[in-house]
PDB file of C-alpha atoms in Angstrom:
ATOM      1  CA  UNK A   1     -87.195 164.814 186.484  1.00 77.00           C
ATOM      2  CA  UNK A   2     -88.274 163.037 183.483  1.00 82.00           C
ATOM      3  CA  UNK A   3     -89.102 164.819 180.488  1.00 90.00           C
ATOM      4  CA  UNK A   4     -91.311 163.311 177.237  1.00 96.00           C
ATOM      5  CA  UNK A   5     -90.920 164.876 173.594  1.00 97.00           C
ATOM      6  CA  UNK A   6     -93.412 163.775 170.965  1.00 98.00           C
ATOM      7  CA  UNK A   7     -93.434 164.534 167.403  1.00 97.00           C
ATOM      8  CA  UNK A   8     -95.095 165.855 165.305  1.00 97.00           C
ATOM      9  CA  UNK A   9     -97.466 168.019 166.999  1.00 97.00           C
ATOM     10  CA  UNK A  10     -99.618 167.089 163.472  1.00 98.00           C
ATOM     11  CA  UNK A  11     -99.533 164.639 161.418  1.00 98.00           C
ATOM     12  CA  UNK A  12    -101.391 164.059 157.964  1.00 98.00           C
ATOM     13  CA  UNK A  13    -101.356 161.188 156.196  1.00 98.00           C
ATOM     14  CA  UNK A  14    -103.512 159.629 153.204  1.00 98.00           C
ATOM     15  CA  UNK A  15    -105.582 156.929 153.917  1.00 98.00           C
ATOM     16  CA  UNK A  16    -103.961 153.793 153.629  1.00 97.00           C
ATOM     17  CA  UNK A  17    -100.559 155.365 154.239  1.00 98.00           C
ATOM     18  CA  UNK A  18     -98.737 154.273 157.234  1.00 98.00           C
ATOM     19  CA  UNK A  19     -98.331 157.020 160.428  1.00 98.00           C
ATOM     20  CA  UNK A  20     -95.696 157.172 162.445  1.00 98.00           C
ATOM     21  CA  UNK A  21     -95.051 159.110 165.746  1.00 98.00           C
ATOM     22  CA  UNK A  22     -91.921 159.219 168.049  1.00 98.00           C
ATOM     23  CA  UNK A  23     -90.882 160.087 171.755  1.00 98.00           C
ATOM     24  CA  UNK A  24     -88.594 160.629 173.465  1.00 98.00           C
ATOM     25  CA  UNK A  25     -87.770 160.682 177.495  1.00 96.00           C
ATOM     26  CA  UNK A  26     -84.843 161.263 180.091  1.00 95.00           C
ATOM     27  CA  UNK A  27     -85.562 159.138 182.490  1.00 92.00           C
ATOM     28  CA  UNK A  28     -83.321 156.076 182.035  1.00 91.00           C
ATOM     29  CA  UNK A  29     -85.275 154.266 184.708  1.00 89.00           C
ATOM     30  CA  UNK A  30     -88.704 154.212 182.971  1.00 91.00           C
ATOM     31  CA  UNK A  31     -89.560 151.159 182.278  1.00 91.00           C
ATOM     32  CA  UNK A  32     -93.048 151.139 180.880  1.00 93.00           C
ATOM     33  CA  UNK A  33     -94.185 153.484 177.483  1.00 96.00           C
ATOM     34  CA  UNK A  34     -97.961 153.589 177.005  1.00 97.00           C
ATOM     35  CA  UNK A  35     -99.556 154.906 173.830  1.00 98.00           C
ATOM     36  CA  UNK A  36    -103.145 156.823 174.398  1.00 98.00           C
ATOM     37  CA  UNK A  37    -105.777 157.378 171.697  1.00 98.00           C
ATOM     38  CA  UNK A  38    -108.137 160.497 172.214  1.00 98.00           C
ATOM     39  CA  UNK A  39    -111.087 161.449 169.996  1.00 97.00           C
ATOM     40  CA  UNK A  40    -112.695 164.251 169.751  1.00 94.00           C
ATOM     41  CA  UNK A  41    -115.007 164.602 172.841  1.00 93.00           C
ATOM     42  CA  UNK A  42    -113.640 161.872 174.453  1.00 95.00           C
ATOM     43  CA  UNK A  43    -111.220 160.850 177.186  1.00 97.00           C
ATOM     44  CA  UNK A  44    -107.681 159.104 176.097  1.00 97.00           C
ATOM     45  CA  UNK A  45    -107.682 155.434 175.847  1.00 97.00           C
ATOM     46  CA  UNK A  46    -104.967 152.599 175.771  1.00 97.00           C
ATOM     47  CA  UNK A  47    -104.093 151.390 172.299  1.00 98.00           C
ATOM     48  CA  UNK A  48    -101.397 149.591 172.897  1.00 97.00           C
ATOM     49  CA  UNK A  49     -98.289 149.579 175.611  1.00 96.00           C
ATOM     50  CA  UNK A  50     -94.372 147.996 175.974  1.00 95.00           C
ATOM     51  CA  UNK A  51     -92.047 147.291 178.468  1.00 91.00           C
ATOM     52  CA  UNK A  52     -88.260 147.769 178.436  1.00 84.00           C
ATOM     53  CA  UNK A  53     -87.777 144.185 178.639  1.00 83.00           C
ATOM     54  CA  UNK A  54     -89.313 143.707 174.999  1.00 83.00           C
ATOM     55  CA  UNK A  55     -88.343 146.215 171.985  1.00 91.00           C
ATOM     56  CA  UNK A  56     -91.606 145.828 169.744  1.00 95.00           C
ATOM     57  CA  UNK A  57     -95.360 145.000 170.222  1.00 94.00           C
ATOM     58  CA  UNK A  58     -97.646 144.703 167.646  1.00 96.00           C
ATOM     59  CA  UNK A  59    -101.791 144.120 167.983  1.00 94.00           C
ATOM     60  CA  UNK A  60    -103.091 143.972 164.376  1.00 96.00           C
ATOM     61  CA  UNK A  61    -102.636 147.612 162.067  1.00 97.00           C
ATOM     62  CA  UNK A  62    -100.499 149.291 165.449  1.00 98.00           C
ATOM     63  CA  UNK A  63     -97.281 148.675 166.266  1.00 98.00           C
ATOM     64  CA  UNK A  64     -95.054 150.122 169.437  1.00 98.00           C
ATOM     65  CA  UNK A  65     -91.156 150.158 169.307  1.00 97.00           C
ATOM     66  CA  UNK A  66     -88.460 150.801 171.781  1.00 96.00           C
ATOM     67  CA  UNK A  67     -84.898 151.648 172.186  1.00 95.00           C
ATOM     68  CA  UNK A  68     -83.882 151.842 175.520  1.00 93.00           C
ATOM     69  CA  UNK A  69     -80.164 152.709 174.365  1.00 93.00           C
ATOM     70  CA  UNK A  70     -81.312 155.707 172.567  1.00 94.00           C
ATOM     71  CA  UNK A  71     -84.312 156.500 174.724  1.00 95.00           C
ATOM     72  CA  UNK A  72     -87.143 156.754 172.163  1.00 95.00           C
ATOM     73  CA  UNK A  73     -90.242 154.689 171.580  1.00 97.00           C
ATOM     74  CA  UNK A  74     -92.597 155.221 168.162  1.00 98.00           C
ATOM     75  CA  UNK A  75     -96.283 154.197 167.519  1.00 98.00           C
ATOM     76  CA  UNK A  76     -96.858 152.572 163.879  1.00 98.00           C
ATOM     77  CA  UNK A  77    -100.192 152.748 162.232  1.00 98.00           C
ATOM     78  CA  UNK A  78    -100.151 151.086 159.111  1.00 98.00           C
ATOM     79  CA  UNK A  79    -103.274 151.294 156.176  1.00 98.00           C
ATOM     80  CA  UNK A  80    -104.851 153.959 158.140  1.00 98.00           C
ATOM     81  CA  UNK A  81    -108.385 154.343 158.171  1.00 97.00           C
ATOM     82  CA  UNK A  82    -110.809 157.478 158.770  1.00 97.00           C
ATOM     83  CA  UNK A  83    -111.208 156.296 162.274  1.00 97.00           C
ATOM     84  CA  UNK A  84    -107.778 156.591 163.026  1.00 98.00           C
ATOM     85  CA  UNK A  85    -108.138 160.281 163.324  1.00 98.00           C
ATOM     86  CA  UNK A  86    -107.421 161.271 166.256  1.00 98.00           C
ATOM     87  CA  UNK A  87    -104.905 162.917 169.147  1.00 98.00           C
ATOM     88  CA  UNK A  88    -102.278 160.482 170.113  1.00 98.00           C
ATOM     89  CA  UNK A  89    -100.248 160.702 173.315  1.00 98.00           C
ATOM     90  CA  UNK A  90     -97.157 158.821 174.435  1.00 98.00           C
ATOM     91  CA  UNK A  91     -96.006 158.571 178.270  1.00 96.00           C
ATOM     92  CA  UNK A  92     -92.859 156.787 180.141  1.00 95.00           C
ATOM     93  CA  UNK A  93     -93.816 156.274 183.901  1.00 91.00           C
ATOM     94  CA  UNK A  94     -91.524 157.856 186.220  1.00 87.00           C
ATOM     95  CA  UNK A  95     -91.514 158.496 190.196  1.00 80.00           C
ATOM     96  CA  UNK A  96     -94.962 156.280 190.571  1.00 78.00           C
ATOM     97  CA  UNK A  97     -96.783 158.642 187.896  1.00 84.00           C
ATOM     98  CA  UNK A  98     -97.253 158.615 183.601  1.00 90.00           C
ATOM     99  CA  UNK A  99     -95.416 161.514 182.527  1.00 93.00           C
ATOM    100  CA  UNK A 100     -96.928 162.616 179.345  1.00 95.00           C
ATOM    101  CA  UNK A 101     -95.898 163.754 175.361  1.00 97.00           C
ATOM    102  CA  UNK A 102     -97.998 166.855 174.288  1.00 96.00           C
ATOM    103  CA  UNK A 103     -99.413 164.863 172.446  1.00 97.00           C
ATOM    104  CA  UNK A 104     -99.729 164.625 168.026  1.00 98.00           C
ATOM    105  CA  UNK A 105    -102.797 165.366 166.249  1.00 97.00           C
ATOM    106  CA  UNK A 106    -103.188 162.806 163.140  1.00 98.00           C
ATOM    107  CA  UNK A 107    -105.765 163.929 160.391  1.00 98.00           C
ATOM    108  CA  UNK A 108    -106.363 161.189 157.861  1.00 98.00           C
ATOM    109  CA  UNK A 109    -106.803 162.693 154.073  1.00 96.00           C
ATOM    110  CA  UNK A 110    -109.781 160.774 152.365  1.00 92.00           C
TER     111      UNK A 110
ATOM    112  CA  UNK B   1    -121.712 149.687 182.355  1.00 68.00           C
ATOM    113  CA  UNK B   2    -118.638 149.569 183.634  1.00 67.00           C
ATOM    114  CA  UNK B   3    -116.494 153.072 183.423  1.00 93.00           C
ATOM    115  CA  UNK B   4    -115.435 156.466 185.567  1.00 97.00           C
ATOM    116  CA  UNK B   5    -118.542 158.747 185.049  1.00 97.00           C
ATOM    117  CA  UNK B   6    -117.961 162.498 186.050  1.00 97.00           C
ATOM    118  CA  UNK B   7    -120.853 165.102 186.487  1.00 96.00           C
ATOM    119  CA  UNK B   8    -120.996 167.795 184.791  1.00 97.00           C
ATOM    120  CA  UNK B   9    -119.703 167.104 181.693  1.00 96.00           C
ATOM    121  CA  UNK B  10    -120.035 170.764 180.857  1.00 97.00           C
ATOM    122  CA  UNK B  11    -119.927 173.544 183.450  1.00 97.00           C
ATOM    123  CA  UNK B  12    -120.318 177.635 182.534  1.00 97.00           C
ATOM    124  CA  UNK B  13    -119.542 179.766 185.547  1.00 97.00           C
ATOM    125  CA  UNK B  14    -118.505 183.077 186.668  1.00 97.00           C
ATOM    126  CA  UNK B  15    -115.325 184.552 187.793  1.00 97.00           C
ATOM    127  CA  UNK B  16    -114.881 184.114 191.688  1.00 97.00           C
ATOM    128  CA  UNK B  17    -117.387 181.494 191.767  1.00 97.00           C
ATOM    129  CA  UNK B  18    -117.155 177.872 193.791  1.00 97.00           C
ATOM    130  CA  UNK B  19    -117.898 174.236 191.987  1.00 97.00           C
ATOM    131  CA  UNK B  20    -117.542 170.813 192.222  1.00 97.00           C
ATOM    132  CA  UNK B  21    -117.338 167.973 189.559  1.00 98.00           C
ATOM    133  CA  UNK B  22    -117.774 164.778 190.524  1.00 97.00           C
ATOM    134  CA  UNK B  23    -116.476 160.944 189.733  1.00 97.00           C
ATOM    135  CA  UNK B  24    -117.271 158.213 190.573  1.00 97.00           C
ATOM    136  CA  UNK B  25    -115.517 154.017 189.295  1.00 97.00           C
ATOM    137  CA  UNK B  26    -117.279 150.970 189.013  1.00 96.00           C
ATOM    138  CA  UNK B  27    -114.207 148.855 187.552  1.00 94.00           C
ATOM    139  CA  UNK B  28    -112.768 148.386 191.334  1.00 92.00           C
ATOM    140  CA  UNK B  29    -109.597 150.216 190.872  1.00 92.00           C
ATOM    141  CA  UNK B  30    -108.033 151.749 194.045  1.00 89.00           C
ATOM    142  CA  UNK B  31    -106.423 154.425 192.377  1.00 90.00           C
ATOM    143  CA  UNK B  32    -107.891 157.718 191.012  1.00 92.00           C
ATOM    144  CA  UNK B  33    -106.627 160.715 189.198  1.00 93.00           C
ATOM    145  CA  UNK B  34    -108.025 164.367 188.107  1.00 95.00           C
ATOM    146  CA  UNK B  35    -105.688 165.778 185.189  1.00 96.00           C
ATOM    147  CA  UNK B  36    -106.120 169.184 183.363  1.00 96.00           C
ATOM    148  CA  UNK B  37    -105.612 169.056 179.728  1.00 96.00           C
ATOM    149  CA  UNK B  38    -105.878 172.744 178.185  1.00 93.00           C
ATOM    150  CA  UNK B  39    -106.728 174.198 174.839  1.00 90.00           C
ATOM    151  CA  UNK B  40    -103.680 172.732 172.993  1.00 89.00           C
ATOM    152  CA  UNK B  41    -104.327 169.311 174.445  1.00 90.00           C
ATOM    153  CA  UNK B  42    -101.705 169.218 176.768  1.00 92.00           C
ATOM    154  CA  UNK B  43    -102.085 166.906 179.946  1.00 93.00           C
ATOM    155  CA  UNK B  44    -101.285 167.779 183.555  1.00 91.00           C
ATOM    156  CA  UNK B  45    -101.734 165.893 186.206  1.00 91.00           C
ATOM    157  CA  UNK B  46    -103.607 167.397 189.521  1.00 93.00           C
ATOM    158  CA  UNK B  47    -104.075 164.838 191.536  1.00 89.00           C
ATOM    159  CA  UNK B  48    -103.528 161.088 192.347  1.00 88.00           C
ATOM    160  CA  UNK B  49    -105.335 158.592 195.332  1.00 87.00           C
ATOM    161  CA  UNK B  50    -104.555 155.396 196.147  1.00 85.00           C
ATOM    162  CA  UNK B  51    -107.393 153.956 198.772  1.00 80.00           C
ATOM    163  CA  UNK B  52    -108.369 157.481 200.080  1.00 79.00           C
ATOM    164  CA  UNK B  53    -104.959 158.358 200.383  1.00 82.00           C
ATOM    165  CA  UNK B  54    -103.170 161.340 198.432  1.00 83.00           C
ATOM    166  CA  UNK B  55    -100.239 160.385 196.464  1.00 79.00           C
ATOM    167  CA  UNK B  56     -99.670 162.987 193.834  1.00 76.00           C
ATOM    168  CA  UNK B  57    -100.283 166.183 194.598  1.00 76.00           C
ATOM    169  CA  UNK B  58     -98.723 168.602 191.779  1.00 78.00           C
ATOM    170  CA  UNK B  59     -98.382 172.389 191.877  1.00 78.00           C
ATOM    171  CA  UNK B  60    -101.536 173.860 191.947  1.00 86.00           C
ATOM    172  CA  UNK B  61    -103.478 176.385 193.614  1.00 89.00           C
ATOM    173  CA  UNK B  62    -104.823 175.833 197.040  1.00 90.00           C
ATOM    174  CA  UNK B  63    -107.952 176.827 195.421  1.00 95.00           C
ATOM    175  CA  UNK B  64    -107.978 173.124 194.129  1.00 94.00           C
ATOM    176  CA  UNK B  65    -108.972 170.915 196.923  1.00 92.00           C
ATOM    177  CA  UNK B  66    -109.668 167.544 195.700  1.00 92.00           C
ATOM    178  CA  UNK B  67    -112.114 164.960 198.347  1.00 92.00           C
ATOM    179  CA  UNK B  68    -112.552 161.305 197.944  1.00 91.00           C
ATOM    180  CA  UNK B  69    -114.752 159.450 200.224  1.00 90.00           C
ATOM    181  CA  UNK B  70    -114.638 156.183 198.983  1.00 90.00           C
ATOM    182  CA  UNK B  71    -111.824 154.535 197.010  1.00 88.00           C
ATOM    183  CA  UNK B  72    -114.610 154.612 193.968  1.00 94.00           C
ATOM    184  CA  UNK B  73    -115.486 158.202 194.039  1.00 95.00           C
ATOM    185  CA  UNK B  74    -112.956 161.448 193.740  1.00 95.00           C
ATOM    186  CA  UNK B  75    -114.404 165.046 193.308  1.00 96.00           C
ATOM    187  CA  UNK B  76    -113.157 167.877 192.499  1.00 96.00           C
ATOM    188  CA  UNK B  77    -113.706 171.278 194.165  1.00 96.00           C
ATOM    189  CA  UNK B  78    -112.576 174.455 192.805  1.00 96.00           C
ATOM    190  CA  UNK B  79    -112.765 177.702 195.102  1.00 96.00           C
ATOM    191  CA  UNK B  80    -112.907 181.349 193.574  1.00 97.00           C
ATOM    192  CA  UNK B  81    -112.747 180.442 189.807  1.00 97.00           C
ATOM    193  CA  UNK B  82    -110.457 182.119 187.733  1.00 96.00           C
ATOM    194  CA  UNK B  83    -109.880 182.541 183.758  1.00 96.00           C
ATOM    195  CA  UNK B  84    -107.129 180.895 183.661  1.00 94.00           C
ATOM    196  CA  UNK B  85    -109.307 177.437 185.181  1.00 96.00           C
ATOM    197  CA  UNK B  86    -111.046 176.892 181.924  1.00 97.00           C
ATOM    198  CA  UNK B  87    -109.867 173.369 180.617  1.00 97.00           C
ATOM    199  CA  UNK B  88    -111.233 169.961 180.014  1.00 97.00           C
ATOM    200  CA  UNK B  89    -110.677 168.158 183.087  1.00 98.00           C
ATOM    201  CA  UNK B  90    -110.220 164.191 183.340  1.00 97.00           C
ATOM    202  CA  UNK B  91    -111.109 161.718 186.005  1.00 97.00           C
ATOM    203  CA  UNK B  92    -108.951 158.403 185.429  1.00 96.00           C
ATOM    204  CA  UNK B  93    -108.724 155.482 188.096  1.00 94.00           C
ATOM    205  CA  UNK B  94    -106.115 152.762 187.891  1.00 92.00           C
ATOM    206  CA  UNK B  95    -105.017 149.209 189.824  1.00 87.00           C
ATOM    207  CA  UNK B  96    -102.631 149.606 192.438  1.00 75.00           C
ATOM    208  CA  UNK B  97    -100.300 152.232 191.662  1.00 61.00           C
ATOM    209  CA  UNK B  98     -97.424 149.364 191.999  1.00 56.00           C
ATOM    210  CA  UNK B  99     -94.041 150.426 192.346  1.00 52.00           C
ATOM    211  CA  UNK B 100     -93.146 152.317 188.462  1.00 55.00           C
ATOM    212  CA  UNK B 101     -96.633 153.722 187.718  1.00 68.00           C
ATOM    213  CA  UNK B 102     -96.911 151.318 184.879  1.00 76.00           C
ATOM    214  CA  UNK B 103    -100.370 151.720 185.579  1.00 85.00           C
ATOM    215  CA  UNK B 104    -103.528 151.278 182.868  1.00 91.00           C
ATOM    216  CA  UNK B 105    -105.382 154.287 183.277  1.00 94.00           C
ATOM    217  CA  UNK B 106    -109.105 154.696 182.539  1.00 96.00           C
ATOM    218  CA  UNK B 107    -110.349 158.376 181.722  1.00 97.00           C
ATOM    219  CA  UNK B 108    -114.028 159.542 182.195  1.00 97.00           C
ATOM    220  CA  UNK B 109    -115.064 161.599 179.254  1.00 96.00           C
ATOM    221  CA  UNK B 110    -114.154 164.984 180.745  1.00 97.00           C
ATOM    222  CA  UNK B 111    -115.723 167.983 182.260  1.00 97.00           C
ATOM    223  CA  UNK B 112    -115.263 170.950 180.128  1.00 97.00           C
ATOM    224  CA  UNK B 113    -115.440 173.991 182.123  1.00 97.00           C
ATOM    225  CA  UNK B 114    -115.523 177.597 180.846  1.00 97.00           C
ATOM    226  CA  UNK B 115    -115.099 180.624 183.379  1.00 97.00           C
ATOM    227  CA  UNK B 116    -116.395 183.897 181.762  1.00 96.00           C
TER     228      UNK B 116
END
């Protein structure tokens, strides 16, 4: 069955700096990679998502690319801001279900 | 507002004891979902329902029974609670499943529940 790896499992970057995190996944018949945002207390959200038919998405300071060849994805923050801290999770869908990264904890140094 | 909204969104309970949490949708998705997500923030998923139907139904205990009346509400019983049940657990919903899961999924703020 499909398998996800995300790295890091933490992540610390000055603010401003740019974040990067990358995943990777089996399955060479997932077709859509969702990125998740989760604060602290909260329940993940959608930031951003791509399909295999595209190889990079971008909605203002986040970016999402994709190589299908190579089977990884990354999420790009760039000028990161206090608010950015948070736990980020990437997924590939697979057999009608997300299956999910373990998920990389960013801290933002002020 | 629109959102999933579970109750309790904190539950303390003994060993060997029964409980519930409860969901419930107002965005008008047909598909709902409990996941686990444990102390290191790792995410499992439980269960899945499309229109009062079970879809997804991972490895875990029979103790586990999930019920969902409605295609807006999905709850969440747990039968002689063990230790090892302490975790945050999610209610999302979803569209239709479709046919690759490339679903948006919208999580309720979690029920954090601690078995002593």
């Amino acid at each position: 069955g499909e398998n996800v790896e995300q790295h890091p499992s933490t992540l610390s970057v000055q603010e401003g700096d740019s974040a990067v995190i990358k995943c990777t996944y089996s399955d060479s018949a997932s077709n859509y990679f969702p990125w998740y945002k989760q604060e602290l207390g909260k329940g993940p959200q959608l930031i951003i998502d791509i399909r295999s038919n595209v190889g990079e998405k971008k909605d203002q300071r986040i970016a999402v690319t994709l190589n299908k060849t190579a089977k990884h994805f990354s999420l790009h923050i760039t000028e990161t801001q206090p608010e950015d801290s948070a736990v980020y999770f990437c997924a590939a869908d697979s057999n009608y279900q997300l299956i999910w990264g373990a998920g990389t904890k960013l801290i933002i140094k002020p | 507002d629109t959102a999933v909204s579970q109750t309790p969104k904190y539950l303390v309970t003994q060993m060997g004891n029964d409980k519930s949490i409860k969901c419930e949708q107002n965005l008008g998705h047909d598909t709902m979902y409990w996941y686990k997500q444990d102390s290191k923030k790792f995410l499992k998923i439980m269960f899945s329902y499309n229109n009062k139907e079970l879809i997804i139904n991972e490895t875990v205990p029979n103790r586990f029974s999930p019920k969902s009346p409605d295609k807006a509400h999905l709850n969440l019983h747990i039968n002689s609670l063990e230790l090892g049940d302490s975790a945050v657990y999610f209610c999302a919903s979803s569209h239709s499943r479709g046919k690759s899961g490339a679903n948006v999924l919208t999580f309720g703020a979690g029920s954090r529940l601690t078995v002593l």
